[in-house]
XYZ file of C-alpha atoms in Angstrom:
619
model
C 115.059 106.660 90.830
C 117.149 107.160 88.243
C 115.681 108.698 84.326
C 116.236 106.431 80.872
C 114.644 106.835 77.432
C 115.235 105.735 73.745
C 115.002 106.930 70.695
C 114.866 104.521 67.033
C 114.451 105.491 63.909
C 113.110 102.924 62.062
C 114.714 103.529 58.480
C 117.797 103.675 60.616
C 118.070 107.060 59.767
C 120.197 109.560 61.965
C 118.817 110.933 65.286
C 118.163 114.011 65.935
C 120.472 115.547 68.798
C 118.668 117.710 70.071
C 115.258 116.118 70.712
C 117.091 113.253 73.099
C 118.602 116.381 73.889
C 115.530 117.958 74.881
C 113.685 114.769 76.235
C 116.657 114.453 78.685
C 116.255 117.966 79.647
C 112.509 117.431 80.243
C 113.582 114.385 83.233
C 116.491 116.622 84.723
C 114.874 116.373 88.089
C 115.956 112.611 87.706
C 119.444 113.111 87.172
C 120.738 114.969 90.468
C 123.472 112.773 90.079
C 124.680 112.943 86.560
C 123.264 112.028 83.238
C 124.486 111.229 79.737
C 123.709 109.415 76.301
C 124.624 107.161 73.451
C 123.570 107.141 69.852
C 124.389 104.588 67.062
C 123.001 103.862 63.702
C 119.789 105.276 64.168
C 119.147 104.755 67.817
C 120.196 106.797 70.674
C 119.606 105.879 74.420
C 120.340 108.488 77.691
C 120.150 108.267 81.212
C 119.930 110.623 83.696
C 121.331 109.326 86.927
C 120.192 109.339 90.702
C 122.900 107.043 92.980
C 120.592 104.735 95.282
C 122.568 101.815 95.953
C 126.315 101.500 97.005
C 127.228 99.659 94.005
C 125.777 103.099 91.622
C 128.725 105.320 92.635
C 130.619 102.870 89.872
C 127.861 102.895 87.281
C 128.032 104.668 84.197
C 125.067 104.719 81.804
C 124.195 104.131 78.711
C 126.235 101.061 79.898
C 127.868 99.382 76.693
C 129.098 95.740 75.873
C 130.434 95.135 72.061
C 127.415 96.306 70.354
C 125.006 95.606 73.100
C 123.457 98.933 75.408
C 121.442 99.295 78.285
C 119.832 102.560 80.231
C 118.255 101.110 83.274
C 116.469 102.550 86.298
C 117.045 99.593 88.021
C 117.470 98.168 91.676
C 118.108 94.331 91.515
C 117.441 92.045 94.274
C 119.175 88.679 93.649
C 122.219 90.178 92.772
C 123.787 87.139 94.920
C 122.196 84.717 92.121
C 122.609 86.809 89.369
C 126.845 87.165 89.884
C 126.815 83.495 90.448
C 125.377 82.394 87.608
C 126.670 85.516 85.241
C 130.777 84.488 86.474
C 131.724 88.286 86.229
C 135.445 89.202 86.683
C 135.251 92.615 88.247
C 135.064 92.789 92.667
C 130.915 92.554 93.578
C 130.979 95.658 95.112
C 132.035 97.580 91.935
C 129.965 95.853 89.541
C 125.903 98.204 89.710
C 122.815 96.514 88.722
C 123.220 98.138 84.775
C 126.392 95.726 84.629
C 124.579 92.588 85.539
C 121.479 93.574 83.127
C 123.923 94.149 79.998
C 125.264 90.559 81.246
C 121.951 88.910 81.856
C 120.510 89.778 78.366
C 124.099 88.798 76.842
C 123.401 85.318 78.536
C 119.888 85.072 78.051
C 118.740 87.209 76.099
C 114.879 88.361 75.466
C 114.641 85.549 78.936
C 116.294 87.222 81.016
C 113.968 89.484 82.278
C 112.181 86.352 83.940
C 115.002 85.765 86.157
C 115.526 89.391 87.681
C 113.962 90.385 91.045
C 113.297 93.531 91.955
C 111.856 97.417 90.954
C 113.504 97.678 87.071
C 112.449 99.634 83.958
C 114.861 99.547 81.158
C 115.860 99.379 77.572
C 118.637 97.401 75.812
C 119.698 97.932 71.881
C 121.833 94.549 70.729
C 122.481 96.079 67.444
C 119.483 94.694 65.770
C 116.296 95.350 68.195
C 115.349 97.227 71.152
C 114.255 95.215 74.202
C 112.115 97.058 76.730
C 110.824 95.511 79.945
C 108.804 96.394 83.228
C 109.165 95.135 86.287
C 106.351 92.615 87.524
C 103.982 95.399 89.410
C 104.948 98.308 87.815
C 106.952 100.038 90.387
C 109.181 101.831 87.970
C 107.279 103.618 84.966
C 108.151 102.935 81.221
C 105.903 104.614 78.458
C 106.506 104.818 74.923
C 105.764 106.257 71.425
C 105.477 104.002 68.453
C 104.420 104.949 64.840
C 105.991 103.261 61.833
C 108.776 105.998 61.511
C 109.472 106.217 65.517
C 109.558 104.608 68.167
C 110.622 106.327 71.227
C 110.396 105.325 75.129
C 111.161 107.340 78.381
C 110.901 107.039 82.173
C 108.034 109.734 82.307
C 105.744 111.103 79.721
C 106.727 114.493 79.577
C 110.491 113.409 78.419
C 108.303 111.522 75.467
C 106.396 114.408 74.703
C 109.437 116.911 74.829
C 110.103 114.955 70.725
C 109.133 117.605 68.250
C 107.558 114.895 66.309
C 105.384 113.528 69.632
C 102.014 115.047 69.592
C 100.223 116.055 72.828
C 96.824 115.231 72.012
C 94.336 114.414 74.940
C 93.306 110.996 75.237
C 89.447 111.505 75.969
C 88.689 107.971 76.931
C 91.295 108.173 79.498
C 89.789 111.068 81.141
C 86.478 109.290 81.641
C 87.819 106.604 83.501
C 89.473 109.191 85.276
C 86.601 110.447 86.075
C 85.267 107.543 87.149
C 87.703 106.280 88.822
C 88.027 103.479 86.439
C 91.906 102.311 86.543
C 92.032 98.736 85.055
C 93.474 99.510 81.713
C 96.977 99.329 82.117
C 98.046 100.622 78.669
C 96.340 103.814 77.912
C 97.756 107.170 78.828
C 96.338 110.663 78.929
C 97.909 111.219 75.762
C 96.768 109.378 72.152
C 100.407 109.110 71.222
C 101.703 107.061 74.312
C 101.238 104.307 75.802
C 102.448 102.064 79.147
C 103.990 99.241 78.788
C 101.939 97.120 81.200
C 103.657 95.312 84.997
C 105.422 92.007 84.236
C 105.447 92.973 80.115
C 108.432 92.884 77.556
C 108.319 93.711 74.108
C 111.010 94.344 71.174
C 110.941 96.855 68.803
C 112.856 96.459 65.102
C 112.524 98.080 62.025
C 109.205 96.715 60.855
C 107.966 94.782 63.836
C 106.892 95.269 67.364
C 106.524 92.668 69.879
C 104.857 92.579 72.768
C 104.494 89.940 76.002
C 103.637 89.445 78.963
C 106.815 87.614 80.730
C 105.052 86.679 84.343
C 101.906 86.274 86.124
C 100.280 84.946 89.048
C 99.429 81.195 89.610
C 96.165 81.089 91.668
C 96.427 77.404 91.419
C 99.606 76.651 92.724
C 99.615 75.245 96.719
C 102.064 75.437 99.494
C 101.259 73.091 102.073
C 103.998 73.200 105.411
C 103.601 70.774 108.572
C 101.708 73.296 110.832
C 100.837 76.778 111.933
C 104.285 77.640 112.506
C 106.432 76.606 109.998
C 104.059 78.815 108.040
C 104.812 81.739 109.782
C 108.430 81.415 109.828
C 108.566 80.940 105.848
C 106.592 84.179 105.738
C 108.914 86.089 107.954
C 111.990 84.515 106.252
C 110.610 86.180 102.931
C 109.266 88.706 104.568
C 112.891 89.839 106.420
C 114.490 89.167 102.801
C 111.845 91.836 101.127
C 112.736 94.717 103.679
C 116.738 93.687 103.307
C 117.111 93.820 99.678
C 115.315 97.151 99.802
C 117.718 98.254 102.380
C 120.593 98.221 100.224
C 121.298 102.007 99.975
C 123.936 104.592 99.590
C 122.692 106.523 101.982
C 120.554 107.043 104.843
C 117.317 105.255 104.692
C 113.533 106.088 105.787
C 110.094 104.774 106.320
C 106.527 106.069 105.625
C 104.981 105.231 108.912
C 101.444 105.122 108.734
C 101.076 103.920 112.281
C 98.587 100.671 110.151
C 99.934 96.862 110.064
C 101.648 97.643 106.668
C 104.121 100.329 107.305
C 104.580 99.184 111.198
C 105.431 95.450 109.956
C 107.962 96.969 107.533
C 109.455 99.557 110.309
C 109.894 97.062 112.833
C 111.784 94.952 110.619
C 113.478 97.562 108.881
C 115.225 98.667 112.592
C 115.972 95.202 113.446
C 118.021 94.640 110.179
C 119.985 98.099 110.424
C 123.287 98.379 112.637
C 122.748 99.861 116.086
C 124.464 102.811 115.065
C 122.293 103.577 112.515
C 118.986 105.425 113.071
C 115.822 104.710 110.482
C 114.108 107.505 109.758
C 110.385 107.258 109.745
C 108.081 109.779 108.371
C 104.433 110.115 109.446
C 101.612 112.389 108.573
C 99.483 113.778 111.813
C 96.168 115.857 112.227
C 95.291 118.127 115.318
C 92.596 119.086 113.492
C 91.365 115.222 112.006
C 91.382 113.303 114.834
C 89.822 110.685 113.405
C 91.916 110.308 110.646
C 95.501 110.744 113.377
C 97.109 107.610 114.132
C 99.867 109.325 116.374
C 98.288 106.645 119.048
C 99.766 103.522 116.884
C 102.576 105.594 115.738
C 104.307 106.001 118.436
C 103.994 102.523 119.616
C 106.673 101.762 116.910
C 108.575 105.212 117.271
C 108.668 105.019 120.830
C 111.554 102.246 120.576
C 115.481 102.653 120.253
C 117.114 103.416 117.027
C 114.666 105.558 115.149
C 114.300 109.256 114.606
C 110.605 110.615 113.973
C 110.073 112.968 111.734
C 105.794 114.728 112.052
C 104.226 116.031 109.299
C 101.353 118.193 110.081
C 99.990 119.052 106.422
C 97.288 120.956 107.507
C 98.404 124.574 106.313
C 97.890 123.326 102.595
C 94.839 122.128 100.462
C 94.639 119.496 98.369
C 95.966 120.504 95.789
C 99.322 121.165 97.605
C 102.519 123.194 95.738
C 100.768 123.943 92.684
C 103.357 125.139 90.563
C 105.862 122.049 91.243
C 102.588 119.971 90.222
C 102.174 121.231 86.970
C 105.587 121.071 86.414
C 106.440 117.628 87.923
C 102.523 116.036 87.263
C 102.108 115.187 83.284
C 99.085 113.217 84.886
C 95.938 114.607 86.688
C 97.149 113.225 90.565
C 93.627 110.539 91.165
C 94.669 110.014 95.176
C 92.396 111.929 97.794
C 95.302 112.201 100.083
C 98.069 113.168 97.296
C 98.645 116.651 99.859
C 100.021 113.976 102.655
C 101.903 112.054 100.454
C 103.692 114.854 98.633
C 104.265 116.524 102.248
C 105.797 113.030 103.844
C 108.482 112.942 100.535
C 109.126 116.851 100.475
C 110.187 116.416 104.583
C 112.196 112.962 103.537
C 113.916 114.861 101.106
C 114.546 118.112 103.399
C 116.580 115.819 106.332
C 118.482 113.939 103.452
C 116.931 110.877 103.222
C 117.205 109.973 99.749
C 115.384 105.962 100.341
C 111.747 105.378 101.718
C 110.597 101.984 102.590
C 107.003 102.047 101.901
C 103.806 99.893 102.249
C 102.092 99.701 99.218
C 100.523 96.820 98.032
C 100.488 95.349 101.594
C 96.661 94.691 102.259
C 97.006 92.495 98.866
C 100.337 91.050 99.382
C 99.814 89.722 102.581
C 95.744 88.953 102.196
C 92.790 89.536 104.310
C 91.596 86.547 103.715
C 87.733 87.213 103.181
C 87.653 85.533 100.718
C 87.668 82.216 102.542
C 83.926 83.000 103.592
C 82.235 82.787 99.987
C 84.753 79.302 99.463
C 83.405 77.731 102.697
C 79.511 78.799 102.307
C 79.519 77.502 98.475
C 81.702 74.329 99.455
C 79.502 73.328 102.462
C 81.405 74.060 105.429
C 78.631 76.090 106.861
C 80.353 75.154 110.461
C 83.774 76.735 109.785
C 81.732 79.851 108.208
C 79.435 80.094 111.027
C 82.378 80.196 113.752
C 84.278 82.529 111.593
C 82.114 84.854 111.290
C 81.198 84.552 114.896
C 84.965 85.154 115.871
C 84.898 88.303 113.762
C 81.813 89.994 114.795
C 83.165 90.395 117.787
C 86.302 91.704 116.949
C 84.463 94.353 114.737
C 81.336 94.836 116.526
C 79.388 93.906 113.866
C 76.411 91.469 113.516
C 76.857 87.953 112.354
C 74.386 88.601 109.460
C 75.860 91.152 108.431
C 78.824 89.537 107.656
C 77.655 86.740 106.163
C 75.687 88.913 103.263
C 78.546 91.110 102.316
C 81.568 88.935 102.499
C 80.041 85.333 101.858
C 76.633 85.821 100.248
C 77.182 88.943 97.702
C 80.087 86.851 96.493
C 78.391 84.071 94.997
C 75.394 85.831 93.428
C 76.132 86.052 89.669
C 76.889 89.824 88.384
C 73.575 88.375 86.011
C 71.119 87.747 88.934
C 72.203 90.960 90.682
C 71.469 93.026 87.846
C 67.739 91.394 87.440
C 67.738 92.670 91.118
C 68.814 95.654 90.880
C 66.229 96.477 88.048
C 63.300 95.113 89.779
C 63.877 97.022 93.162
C 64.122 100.332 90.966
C 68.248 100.953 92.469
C 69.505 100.776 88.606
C 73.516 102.254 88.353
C 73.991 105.079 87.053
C 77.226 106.713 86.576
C 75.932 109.899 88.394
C 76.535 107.052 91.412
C 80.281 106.979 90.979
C 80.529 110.601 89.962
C 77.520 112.996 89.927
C 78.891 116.283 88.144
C 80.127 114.167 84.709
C 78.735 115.772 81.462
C 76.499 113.340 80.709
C 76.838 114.062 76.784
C 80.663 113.637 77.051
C 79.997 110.217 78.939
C 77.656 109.169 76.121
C 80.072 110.097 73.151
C 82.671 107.733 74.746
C 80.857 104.903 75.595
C 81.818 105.542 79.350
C 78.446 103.458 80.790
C 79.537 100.453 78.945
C 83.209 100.762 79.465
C 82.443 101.253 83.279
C 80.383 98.225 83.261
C 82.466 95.987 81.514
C 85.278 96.813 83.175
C 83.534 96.883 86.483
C 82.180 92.861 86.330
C 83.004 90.420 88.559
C 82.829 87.622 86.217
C 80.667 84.492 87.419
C 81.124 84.103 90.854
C 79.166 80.504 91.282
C 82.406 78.983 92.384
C 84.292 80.894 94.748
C 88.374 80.678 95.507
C 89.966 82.575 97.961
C 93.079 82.407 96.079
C 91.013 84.115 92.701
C 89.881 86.928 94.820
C 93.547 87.993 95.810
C 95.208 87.100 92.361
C 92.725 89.822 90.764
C 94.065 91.881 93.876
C 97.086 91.807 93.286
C 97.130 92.416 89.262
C 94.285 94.822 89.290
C 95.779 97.754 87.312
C 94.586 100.752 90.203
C 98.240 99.084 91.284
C 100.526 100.437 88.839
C 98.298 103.808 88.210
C 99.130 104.553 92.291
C 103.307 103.545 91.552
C 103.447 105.712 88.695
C 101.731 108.642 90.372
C 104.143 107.816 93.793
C 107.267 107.459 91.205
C 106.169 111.218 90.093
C 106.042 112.513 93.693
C 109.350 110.564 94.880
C 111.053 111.830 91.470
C 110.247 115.346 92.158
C 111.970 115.604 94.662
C 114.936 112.842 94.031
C 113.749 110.112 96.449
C 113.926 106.722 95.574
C 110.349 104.753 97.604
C 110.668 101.062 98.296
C 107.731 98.727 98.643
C 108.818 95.107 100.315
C 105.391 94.145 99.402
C 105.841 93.905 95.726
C 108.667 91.440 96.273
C 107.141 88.541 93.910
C 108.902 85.725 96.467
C 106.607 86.868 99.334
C 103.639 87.292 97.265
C 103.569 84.112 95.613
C 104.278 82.382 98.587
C 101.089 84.384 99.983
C 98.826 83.268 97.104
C 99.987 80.171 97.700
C 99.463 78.990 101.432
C 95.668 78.193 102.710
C 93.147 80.971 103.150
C 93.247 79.623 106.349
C 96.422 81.106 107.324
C 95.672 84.713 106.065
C 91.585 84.074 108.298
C 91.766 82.464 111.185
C 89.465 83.129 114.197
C 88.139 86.145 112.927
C 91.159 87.613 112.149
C 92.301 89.209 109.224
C 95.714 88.924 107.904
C 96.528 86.289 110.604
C 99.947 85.495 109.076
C 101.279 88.280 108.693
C 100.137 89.322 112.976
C 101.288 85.794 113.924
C 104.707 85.440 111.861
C 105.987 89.576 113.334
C 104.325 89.162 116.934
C 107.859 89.397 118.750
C 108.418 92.757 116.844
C 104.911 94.683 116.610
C 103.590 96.637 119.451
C 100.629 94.784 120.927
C 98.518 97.375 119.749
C 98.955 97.211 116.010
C 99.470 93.767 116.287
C 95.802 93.271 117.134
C 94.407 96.116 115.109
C 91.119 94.852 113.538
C 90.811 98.098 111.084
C 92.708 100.746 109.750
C 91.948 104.441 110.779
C 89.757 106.219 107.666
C 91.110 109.353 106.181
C 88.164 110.632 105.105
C 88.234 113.906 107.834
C 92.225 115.020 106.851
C 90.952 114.888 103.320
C 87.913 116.466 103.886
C 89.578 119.263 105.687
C 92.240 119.961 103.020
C 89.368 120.179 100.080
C 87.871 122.780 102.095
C 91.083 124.597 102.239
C 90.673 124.936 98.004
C 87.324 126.043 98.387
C 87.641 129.051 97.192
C 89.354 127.223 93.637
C 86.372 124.896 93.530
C 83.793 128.271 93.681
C 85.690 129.454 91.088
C 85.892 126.369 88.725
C 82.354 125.905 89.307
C 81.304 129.618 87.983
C 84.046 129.136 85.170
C 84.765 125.718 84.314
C 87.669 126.484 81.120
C 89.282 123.650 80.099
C 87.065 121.098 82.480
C 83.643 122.586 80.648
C 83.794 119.596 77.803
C 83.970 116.913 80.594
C 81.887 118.402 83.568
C 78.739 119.539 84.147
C 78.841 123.114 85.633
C 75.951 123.001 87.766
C 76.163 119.653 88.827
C 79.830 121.070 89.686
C 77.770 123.752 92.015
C 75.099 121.181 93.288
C 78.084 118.550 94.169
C 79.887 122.119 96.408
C 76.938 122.700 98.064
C 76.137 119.622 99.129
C 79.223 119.379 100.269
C 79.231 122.447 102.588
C 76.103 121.096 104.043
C 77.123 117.654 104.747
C 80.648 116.747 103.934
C 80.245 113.223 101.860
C 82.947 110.935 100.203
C 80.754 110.972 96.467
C 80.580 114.727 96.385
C 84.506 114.875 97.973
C 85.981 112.767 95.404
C 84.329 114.112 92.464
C 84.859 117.482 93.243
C 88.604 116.608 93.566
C 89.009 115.116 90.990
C 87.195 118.332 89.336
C 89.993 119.920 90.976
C 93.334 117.800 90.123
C 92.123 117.487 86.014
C 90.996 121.166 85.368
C 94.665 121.701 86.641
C 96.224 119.587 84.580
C 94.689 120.240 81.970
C 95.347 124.111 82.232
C 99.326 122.645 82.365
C 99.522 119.848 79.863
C 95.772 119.689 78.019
């Protein structure tokens, strides 16, 4: 991943040197490869430079056209389209993805974002405007500054806040939903001066105006109906095969973050298929002697086991979690909300050691591909009581689980109204509280913000009297927990200059996914049938027919305990986490822990943990 940002001065007065001097400084780690910058009347753009693709050795950023600029962290995958359509003169091979953006937006303009695939975050000044886009899940990070004198926007926040005019101001709100674990808002930053530009948004930026858009979205409506079973599955694993290749296309050796679940597996299997023979894929897996219920070595090396791939084990269980603290405050200008950030920061620190500079990775799979449960609520409020019963039938005894069960939390619950639950919920005395979701908040701090209501309101399922499969996995696959996990992987990856690839988020397989019939996604019990059915010649039997994935609960567990002695500490002396956390709900949650290890006393006493130091870095 590769570093951009942009500086405007809105009076088109001249810019300041040495803050995109110092901004550029602050994203060095993204630059292992070079970096440089432009300025013009009152604008300056810079990029600092990390070769991923073959095409990059020839790419030289800023990237200028006449009066038109682009900085771009950018991987594009219809390149094939794109040089058709854009008639360039220079040889394919020598023409990088910065190239065909300054050509696409020369074409098309503000419209051309609409016709990229891919990962992209970038920035293009025409001479008049700035035009800033995001790529359609957020993979890549863009955040920005606006104020009617400045408006400035970088790949990471602490390039933004490296301006001497920037202020650093917390963002209170923000760390309640923190807190809280509330992720949906998909502008707000930890910081009152910044902001994200949202997944799938646009905006331009002139000397009195700022625009803003969002430039794609997700079409629960739409319908793909095929001639049978089959031709189903082979349109998924034609897109599916097309995801994993474009992400191939590297300038170096590549990798995998094997899991040993359906996700990674599907993507590994693939992934080895479409290299040469001569080529080994790398795969990187995280293993516990001392978790065995969280160590998937079992499923792991049902993939590994095969020809062509070298596996790398990664035993992180030397380190809490709150692993390398000093490259976290450094690299981390946001609290890290994932229980198992220790395994994930392990995994990319042994990529990078064996010099594997691109990671194929899973994300977004369970949404991307669909479990499908939420064909059960469609077929109990549409009458097909049959279908349901046999369904559920077919899956009890896949998970051992009884038939009623089922049918009250993945048909039933789902067409109650949020209204009539909350009547229940008050007459059988089991109101919410936000002491549920985390019990050591300050509850003084939560009432100042309005953190009850927020939670609530953000929480809602809306009226769920009629029921769509397709609805369920839409909100899935926009909810905005997505781009808060990319931008805290892009911060891992970046610190140590790895470039992660997720197949799932290519937007060709998804909406083909949200398009075909629940039915293909549930079918005889079976979740994610199409994606089991369509790579059955390549997955081991054993993932292949996986009904669950393994928890993590014990590795994470295990790696808290390891920062005990922190959390004693932070409970007898709270510092900068006192305005925000109660101290001796802080001890209560520890010992409760010790006694019985829990997931609600886990999580909020590590997310105690990963804000108190952050804020000692950044607050």
């Amino acid at each position: 991943m590769s570093g951009i940002l942009a500086l405007y001065n809105r009076d088109r007065s001249a810019v300041d040197r040495s803050a995109v001097e110092r901004m550029q400084g602050a994203m060095d780690h993204r630059g292992p490869d070079g970096s440089d910058s432009w300025d013009g009347d009152g604008v300056a753009l810079g990029h600092q430079h990390l070769r991923s693709t073959p095409e990059g050795r020839y790419d030289s950023q800023p990237c200028r056209d006449g009066d038109t600029v682009v900085v771009a962290d950018a991987r594009l995958d219809n390149r094939p389209e794109l040089l058709s359509e854009l008639q360039l003169s220079s040889p394919p091979e020598r023409i990088p993805d910065s190239e065909l953006l300054l050509a696409a937006y020369r074409q098309w303009g503000t419209g051309c974002v609409s016709r990229l695939a891919g990962a992209f975050a970038f920035v293009v000044w025409d001479g008049d405007q700035l035009f800033c886009a995001r790529d359609r899940f957020g993979v890549k990070p863009l955040y920005y500054h606006r104020s009617p004198e400045l408006f400035a926007v970088a790949s990471e926040k602490k390039g933004l806040l490296a301006h001497p005019s920037i202020a650093g101001d917390i963002d209170e709100v923000k760390i309640g939903d923190f807190l809280v674990e509330l992720y949906e808002d998909t502008s707000r930053t930890y910081f009152e001066s910044l902001d994200r530009l949202p997944p799938a948004h646009a905006m331009t930026v002139d000397t009195e105006t700022t625009e803003q858009w969002r430039y794609w979205s997700l079409d629960p409506t739409r319908t793909v109906t095929l001639d049978s079973d089959a031709a189903y599955e082979r349109r998924f694993r034609e897109l599916f095969e097309q995801a994993v290749r474009s992400r191939m296309r590297t300038d170096g050796p590549v990798g995998s973050a094997l899991s040993g679940g359906m996700d990674s597996s599907s993507i590994t299997v693939v992934a080895r298929e479409l290299l040469p023979d001569d080529e080994p894929l790398h795969t990187f897996s995280n293993v516990y002697d001392e978790a065995p219920s969280s160590d998937e070595r079992e499923y792991i090396e049902a993939v590994t086991s095969r020809e062509g791939i070298e596996s790398h084990y990664i035993f992180p269980e030397d380190v809490g979690a709150l692993v390398d603290e000093a490259r976290l405050r450094a690299h981390f200008d946001q609290p890290p909300h994932n229980t198992m950030h220790f395994a994930g920061w392990e995994r990319t620190k042994r990529a990078a050691d064996v010099g594997v500079s691109t990671v194929l990775g899973g994300a977004l799979g369970d949404s991307a591909i669909g479990y499908g449960l939420g064909l059960l609520p469609e077929l109990l409020w549409t009458g097909r009581w049959g279908s349901l019963y046999r369904e559920l039938s077919a899956m009890s005894g896949l998970v051992d689980a009884p038939v009623r069960h089922l049918f009250v939390r993945h048909a039933l619950s789902e067409v109650v109204p949020e209204s009539v639950l909350r009547v229940r919920r008050r007459v059988n005395g089991t109101q919410w509280s936000l002491a549920d979701e985390n019990p050591t908040i300050d509850q003084a701090f939560a009432d100042r913000i309005g953190l009850r209501t927020r939670y609530e309101t953000r929480q809602l399922r809306g009226a769920a009297l009629t029921p769509r499969a397709r609805r369920r996995q839409c909100r899935s696959l926009l909810t905005g927990r997505n781009a808060t996990n990319f931008e805290a992987l892009d911060l891992i990856h970046a610190a140590f200059g790895v470039e992660p690839r997720y197949p799932f988020t290519d937007h060709r397989l998804v909406e083909f996914s949200l398009a075909m019939p629940a039915t293909q996604q549930l079918k005889d019990g079976w979740t994610r049938s199409i994606g089991r059915r369509a790579l059955g010649d390549l997955l081991p039997e054993p993932i292949q027919w996986r009904p669950w994935k393994t928890p993590t609960n014990e590795a994470f567990w295990n790696a808290l305990e390891r920062d005990r002695g922190r959390l004693v500490d932070l409970a007898d002396e709270p510092g900068a986490l006192a305005p925000f956390v109660d101290a001796h709900a802080l001890h209560e949650s520890l010992d409760r822990f010790e006694t019985e290890r829990n997931s609600r006393d886990g999580r909020a006493l590590w997310r105690a943990l990963s804000l108190s130091v952050w804020l000692d870095a950044w607050g």
